[in-house]
CSV table of C-alpha atoms in Angstrom, one decimal:
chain,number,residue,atom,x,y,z
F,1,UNK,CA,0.0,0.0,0.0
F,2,UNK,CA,2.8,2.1,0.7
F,3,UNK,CA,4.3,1.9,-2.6
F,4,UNK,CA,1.4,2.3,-4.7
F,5,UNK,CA,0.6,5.9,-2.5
F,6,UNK,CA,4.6,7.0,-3.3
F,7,UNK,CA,4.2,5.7,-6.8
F,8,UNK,CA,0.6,8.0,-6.9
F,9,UNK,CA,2.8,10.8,-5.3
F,10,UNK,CA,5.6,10.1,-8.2
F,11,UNK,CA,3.0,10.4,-11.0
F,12,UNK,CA,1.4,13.6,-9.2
F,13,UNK,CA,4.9,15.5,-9.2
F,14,UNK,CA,5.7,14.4,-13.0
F,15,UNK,CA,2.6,15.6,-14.3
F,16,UNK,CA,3.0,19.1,-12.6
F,17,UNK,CA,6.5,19.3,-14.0
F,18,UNK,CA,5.3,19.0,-17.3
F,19,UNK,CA,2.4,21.1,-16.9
F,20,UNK,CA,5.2,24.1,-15.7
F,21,UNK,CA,7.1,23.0,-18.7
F,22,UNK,CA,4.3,23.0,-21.1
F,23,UNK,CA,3.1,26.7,-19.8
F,24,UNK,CA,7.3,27.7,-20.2
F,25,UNK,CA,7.6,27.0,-23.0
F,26,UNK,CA,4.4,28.5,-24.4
F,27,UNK,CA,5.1,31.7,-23.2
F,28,UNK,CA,8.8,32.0,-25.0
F,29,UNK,CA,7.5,30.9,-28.0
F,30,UNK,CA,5.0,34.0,-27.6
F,31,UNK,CA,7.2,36.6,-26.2
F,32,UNK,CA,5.5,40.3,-25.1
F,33,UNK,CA,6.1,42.8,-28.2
F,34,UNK,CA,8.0,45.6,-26.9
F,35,UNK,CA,6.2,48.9,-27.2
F,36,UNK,CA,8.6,50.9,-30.2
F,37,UNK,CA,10.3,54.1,-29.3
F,38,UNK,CA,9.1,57.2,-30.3
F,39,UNK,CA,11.4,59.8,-32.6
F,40,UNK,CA,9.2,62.7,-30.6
F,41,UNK,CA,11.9,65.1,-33.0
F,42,UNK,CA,11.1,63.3,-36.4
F,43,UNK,CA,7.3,63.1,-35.3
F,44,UNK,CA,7.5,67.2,-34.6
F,45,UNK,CA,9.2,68.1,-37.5
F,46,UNK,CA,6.6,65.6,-39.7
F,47,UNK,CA,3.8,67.9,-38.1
F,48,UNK,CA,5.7,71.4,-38.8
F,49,UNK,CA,6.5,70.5,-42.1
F,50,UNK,CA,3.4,68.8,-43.3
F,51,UNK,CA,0.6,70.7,-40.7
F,52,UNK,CA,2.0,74.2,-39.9
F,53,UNK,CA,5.5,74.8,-41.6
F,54,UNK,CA,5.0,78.8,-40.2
F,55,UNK,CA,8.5,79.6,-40.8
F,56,UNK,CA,8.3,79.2,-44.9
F,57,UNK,CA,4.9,79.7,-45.8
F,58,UNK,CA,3.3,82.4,-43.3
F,59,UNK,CA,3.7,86.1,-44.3
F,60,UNK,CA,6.0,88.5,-42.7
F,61,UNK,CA,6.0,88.0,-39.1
F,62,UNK,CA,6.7,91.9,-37.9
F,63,UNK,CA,5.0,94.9,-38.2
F,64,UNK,CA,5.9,98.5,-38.4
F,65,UNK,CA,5.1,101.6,-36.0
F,66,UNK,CA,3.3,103.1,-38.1
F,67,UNK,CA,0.9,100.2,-39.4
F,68,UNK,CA,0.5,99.9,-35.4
F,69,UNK,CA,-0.3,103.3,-35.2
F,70,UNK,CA,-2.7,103.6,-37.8
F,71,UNK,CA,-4.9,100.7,-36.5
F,72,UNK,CA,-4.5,101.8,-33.4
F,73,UNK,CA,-6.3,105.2,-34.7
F,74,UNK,CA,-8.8,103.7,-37.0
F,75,UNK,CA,-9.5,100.1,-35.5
F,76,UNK,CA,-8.5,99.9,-32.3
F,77,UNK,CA,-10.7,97.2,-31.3
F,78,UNK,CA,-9.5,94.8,-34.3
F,79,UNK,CA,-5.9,95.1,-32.9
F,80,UNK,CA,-5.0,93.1,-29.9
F,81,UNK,CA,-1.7,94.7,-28.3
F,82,UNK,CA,0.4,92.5,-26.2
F,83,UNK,CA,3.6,93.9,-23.8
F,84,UNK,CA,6.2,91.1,-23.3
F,85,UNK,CA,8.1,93.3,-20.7
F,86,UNK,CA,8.7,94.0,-17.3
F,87,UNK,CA,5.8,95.3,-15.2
F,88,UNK,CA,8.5,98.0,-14.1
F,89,UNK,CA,9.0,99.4,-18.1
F,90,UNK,CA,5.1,98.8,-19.4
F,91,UNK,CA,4.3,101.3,-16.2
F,92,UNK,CA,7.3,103.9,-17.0
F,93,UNK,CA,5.6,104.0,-20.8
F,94,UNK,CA,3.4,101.7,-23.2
F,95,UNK,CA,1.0,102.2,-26.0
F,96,UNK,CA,-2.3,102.5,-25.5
F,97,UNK,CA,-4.8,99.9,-25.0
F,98,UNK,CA,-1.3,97.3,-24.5
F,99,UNK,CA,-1.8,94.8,-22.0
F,100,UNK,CA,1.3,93.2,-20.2
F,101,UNK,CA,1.7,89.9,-20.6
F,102,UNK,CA,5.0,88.0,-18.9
F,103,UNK,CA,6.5,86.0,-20.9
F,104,UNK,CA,6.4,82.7,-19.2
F,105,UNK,CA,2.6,83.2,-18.9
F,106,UNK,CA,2.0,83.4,-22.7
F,107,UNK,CA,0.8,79.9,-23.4
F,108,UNK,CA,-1.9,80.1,-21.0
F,109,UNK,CA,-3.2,84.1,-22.0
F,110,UNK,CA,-2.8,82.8,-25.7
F,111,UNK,CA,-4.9,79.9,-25.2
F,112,UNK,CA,-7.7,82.5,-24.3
F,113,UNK,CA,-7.4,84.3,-27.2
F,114,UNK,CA,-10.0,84.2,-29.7
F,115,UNK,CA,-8.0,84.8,-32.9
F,116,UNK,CA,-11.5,85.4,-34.6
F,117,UNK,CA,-11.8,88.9,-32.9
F,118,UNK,CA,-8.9,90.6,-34.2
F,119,UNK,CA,-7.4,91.4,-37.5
F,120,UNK,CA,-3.7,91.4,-35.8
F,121,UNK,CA,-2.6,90.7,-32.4
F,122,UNK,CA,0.6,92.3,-31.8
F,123,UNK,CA,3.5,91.2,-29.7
F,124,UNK,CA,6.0,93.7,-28.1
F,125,UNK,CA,9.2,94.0,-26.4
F,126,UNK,CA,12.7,96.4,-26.1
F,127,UNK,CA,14.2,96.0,-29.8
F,128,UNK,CA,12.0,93.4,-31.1
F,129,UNK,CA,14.2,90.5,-30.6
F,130,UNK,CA,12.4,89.3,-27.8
F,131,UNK,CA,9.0,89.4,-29.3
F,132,UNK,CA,10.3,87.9,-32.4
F,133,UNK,CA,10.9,84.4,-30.8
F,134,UNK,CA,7.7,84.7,-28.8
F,135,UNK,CA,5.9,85.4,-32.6
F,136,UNK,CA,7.4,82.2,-33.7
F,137,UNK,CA,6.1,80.1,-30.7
F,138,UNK,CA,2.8,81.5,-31.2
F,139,UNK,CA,2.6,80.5,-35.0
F,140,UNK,CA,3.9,77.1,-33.9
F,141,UNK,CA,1.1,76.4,-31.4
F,142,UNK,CA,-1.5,77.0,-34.5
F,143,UNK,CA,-4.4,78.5,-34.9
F,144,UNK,CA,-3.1,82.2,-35.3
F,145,UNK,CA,-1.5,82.1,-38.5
F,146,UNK,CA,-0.5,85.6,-39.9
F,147,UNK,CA,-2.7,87.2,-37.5
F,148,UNK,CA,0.2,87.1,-34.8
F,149,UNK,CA,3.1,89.2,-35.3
F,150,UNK,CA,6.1,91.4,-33.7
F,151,UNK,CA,6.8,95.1,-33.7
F,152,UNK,CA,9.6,95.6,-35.4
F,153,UNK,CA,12.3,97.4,-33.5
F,154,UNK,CA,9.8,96.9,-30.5
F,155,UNK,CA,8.9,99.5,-28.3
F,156,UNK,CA,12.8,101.3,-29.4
F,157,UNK,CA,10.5,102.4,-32.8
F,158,UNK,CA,7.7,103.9,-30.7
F,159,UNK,CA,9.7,107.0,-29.0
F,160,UNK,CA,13.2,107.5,-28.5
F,161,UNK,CA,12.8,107.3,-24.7
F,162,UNK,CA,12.1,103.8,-25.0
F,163,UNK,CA,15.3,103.1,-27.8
F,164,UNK,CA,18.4,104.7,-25.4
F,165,UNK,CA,19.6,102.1,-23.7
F,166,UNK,CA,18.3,99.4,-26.7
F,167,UNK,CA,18.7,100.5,-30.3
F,168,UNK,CA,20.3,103.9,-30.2
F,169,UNK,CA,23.0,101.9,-27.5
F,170,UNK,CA,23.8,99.0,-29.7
F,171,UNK,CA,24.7,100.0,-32.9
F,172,UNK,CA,28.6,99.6,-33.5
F,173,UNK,CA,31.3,99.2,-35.8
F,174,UNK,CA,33.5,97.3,-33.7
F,175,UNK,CA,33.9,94.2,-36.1
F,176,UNK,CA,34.2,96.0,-39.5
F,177,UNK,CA,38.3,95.5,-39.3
F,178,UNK,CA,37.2,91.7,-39.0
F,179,UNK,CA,34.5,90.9,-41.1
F,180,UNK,CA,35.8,88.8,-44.1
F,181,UNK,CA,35.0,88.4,-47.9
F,182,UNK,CA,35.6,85.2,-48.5
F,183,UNK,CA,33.6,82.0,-50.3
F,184,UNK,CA,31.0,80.0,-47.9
F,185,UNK,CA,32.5,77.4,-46.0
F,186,UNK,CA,31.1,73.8,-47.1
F,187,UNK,CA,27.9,72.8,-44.6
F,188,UNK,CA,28.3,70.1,-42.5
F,189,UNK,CA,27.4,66.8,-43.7
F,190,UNK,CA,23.7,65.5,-42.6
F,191,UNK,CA,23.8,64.2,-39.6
F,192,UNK,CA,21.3,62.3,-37.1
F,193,UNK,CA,18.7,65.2,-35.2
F,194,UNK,CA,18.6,65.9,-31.7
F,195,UNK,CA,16.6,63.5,-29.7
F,196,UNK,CA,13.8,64.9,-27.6
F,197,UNK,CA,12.4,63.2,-24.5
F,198,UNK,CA,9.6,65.3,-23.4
F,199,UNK,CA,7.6,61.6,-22.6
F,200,UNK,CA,4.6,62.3,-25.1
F,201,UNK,CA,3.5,60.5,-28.1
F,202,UNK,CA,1.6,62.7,-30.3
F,203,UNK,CA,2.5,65.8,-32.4
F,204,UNK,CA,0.0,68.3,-30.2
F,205,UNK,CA,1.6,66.8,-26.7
F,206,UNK,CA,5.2,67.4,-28.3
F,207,UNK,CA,4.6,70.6,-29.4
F,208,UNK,CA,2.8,71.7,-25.8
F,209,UNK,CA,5.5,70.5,-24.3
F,210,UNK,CA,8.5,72.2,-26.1
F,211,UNK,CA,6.6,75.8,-26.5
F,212,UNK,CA,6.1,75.6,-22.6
F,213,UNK,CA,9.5,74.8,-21.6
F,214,UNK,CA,10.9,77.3,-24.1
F,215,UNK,CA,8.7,80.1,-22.5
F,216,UNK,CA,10.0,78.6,-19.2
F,217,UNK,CA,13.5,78.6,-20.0
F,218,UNK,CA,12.8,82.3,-21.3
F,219,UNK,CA,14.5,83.9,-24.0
F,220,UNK,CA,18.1,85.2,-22.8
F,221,UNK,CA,19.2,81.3,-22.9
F,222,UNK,CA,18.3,81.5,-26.5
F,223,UNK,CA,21.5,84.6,-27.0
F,224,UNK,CA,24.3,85.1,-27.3
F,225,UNK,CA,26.8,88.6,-27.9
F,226,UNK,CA,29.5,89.4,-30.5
F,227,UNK,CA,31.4,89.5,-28.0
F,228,UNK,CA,31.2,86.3,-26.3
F,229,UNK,CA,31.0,84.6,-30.3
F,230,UNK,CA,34.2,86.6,-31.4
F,231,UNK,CA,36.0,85.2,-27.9
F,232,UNK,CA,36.5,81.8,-29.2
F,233,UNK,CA,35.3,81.4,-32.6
F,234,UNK,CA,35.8,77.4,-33.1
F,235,UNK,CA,33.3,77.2,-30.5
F,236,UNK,CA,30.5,77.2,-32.0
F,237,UNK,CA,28.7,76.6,-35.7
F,238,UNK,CA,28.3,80.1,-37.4
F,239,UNK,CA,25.5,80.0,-39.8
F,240,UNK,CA,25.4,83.7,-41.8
F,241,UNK,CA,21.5,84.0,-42.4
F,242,UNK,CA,21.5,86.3,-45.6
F,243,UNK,CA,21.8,85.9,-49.3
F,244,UNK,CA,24.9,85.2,-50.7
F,245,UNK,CA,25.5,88.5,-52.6
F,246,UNK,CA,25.5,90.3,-48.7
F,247,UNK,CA,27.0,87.2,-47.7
F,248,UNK,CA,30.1,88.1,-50.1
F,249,UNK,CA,29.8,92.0,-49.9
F,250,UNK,CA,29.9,93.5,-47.1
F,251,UNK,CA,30.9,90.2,-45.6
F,252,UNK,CA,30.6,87.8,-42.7
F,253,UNK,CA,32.0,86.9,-39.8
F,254,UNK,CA,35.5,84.5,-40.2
F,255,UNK,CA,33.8,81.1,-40.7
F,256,UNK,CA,30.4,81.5,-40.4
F,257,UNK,CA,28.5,79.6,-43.3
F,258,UNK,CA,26.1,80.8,-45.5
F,259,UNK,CA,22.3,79.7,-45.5
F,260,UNK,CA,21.0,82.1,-48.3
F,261,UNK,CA,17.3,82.4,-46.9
F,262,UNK,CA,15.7,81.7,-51.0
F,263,UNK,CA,17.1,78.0,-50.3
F,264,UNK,CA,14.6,77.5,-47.6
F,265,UNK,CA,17.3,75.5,-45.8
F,266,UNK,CA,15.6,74.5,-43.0
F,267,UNK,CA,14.1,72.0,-44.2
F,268,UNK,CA,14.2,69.1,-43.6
F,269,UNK,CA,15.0,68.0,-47.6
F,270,UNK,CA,17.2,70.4,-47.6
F,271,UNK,CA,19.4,71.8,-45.3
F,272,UNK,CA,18.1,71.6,-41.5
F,273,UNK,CA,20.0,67.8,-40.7
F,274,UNK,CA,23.6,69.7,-41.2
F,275,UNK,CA,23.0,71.9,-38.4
F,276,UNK,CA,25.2,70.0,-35.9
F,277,UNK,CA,24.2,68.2,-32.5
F,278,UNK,CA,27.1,68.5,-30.4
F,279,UNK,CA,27.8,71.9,-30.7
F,280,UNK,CA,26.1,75.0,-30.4
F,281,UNK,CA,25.2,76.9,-33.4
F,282,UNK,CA,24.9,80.6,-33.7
F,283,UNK,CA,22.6,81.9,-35.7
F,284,UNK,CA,22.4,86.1,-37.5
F,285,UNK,CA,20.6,88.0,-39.4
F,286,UNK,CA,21.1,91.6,-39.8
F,287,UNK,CA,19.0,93.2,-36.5
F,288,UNK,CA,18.6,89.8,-34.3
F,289,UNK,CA,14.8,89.6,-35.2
F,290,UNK,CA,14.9,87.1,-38.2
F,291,UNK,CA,17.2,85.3,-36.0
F,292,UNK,CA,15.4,85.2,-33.0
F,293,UNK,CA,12.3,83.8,-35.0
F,294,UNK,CA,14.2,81.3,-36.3
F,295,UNK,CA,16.0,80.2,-33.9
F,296,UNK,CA,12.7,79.5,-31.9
F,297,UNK,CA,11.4,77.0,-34.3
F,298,UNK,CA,14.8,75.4,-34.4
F,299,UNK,CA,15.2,75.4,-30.8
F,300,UNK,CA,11.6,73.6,-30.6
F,301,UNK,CA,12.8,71.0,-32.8
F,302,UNK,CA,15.7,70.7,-30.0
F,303,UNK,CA,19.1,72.1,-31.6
F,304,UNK,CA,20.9,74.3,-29.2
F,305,UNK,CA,21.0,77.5,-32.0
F,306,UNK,CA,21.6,81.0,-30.3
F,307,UNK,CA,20.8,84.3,-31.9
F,308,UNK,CA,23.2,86.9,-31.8
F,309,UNK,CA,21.9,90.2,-30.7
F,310,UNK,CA,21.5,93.1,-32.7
F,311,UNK,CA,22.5,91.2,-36.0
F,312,UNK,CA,25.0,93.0,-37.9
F,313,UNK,CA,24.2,96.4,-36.4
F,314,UNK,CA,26.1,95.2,-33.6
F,315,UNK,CA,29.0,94.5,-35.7
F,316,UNK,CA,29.7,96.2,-39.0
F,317,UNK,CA,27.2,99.2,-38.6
F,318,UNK,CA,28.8,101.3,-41.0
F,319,UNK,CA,29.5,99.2,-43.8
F,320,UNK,CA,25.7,98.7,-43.9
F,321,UNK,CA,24.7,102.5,-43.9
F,322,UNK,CA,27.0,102.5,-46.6
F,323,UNK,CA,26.1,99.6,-48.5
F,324,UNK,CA,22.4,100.0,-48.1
F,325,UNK,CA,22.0,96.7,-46.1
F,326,UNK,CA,18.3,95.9,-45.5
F,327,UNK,CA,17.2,96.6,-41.9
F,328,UNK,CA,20.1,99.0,-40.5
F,329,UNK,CA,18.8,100.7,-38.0
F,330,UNK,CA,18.4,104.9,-38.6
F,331,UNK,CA,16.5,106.2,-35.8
F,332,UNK,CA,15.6,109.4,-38.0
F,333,UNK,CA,13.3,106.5,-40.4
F,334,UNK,CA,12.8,104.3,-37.6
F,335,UNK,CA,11.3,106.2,-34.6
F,336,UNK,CA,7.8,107.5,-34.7
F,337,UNK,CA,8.0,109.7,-31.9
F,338,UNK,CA,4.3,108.2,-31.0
F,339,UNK,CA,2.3,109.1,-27.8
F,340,UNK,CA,2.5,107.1,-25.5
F,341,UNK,CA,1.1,106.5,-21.6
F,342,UNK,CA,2.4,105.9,-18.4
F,343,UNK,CA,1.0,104.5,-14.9
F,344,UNK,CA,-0.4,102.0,-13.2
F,345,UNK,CA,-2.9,100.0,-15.4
């Protein structure tokens, strides 16, 4: 009797062993798929350039003083007007029906915008640099289109009060003896695109993501002076945002790369993947406004690109009275002498 119960036992124990086996076995033959990895930068840039690619096909993104001006005299109501800077400076003088907006705060007031009600919304800021990137993370949430824009110069074309320590201070010759006229530099080869790990999966969630930490991070990260670039020139990537013919005559800075604007070269068929990802790349136009708006959209898509302030008025000032360079600063065209108020709101 005693063997036949260990025998039972025996049979018990092989048949659970072959049960754990059987179940083993079935589940490596059917392993878990694992879920893929998202390319959050390739699926942005697929929404930018197929959904709201702002930076090649909307108009102009600035406005002048005196298109400001008019509205604000025939239309007022159609013209949303929107002051990017300290609560300190939109007290000490702002334009007239201007609301002050910080700029870490603009997602959220732009959400509760209804473009509908306005025929321009208008933002604002010292020289128009700062504005400029906050125009270009506007377009990029959607929904605004043309509608949004930046006054150019910012508030340093309104009155000259506003443009002394701004516009009228940072014009300067100081690298005419060192701007060069020499051919373009090749551009890098294409290269692999920075990786982004925000944690979202779709386009929208991306997009929120970067515009938020952008106005987070704020815009002086997104900077840089002549004078740190022309401290260590090997340091950084130096992409010359004009057409070749300025490019060539009056010049660019020694080793900076042409990226003739009518190339479109960012891209991403074209020239965008030769912007490198283990260096920072500085990026200028002739005032720092271009640059500023394109560096936001680049800086979205996660490449560490720095305008340079002031453009080439900072740099070769001169040469570009004299040569008739687009967008040189000369207060007698470019302040208005406006009205302007002052207080608490």
């Amino acid at each position: 009797m005693k063997q036949k119960n260990l025998f039972g036992l025996f049979l018990i124990l092989l048949i659970s062993s072959m049960l754990i086996f059987t179940v083993g076995c079935k589940k490596d033959e059917n392993p878990v798929e694992p879920t893929p990895q998202i390319n959050e930068t390739e699926v942005l840039l697929k929404h930018f350039e197929e959904t709201n690619d702002y930076i090649h096909t909307t108009p102009a993104f600035v406005v002048s003083a005196a298109d400001v001006r008019t509205m604000q005299l025939t239309n007022p109501s159609k013209q949303l007007l929107i002051d990017l800077r300290a609560v300190a400076d939109f007290t000490a003088g702002r334009i007239a029906g201007a609301v002050n907006v910080p700029f870490n705060t603009l997602w959220d007031y732009m959400k509760g915008v209804n473009p509908a009600n306005y025929d321009r919304i208008v933002l604002i800021c010292y020289s128009g640099q700062t504005s400029a990137y906050a125009t270009s993370l506007v377009r990029a949430m959607g929904g605004f289109g043309s509608k949004v824009v930046s006054l150019k110069f910012g508030m340093s074309s309104w009155d000259s009060v506003f443009a002394q320590n701004y516009w009228l201070a940072k014009r300067s010759n100081v690298r005419a003896g060192q701007f060069v006229q020499t051919p373009s530099p090749a551009k890098n080869a294409k290269g692999d695109m920075p990786k982004l790990n925000t944690g979202k999966k779709t386009a929208p969630e991306i997009l929120e993501a970067r515009i938020k930490a952008l106005l987070t991070e704020g815009y002086p990260p997104a900077t840089i002076s002549e004078n740190t670039v022309y401290s260590n020139l090997s340091n950084y990537y130096i992409i010359n945002y004009w057409p070749n013919a300025l490019y060539l005559n009056p010049g660019h800075i020694n080793g900076a790369i042409n990226y003739d604007p009518a190339t479109q070269p960012f891209k991403s068929a074209n020239d965008l993947k030769t912007i490198p990802t283990n260096k920072t790349t500085v990026l200028y136009c002739y005032t720092g406004q271009t640059s500023s708006y394109i560096g936001a959209y680049l800086r979205l898509l996660g490449y560490d690109v720095k305008s340079l302030t002031y453009g080439a008025n900072s740099m070769i000032y001169d040469l570009m009275l004299a040569g008739n360079v687009p967008n040189t600063f000369i207060p007698a065209n470019e302040i208005k002498r406006y009205p302007y108020i002052t207080g608490t709101p």
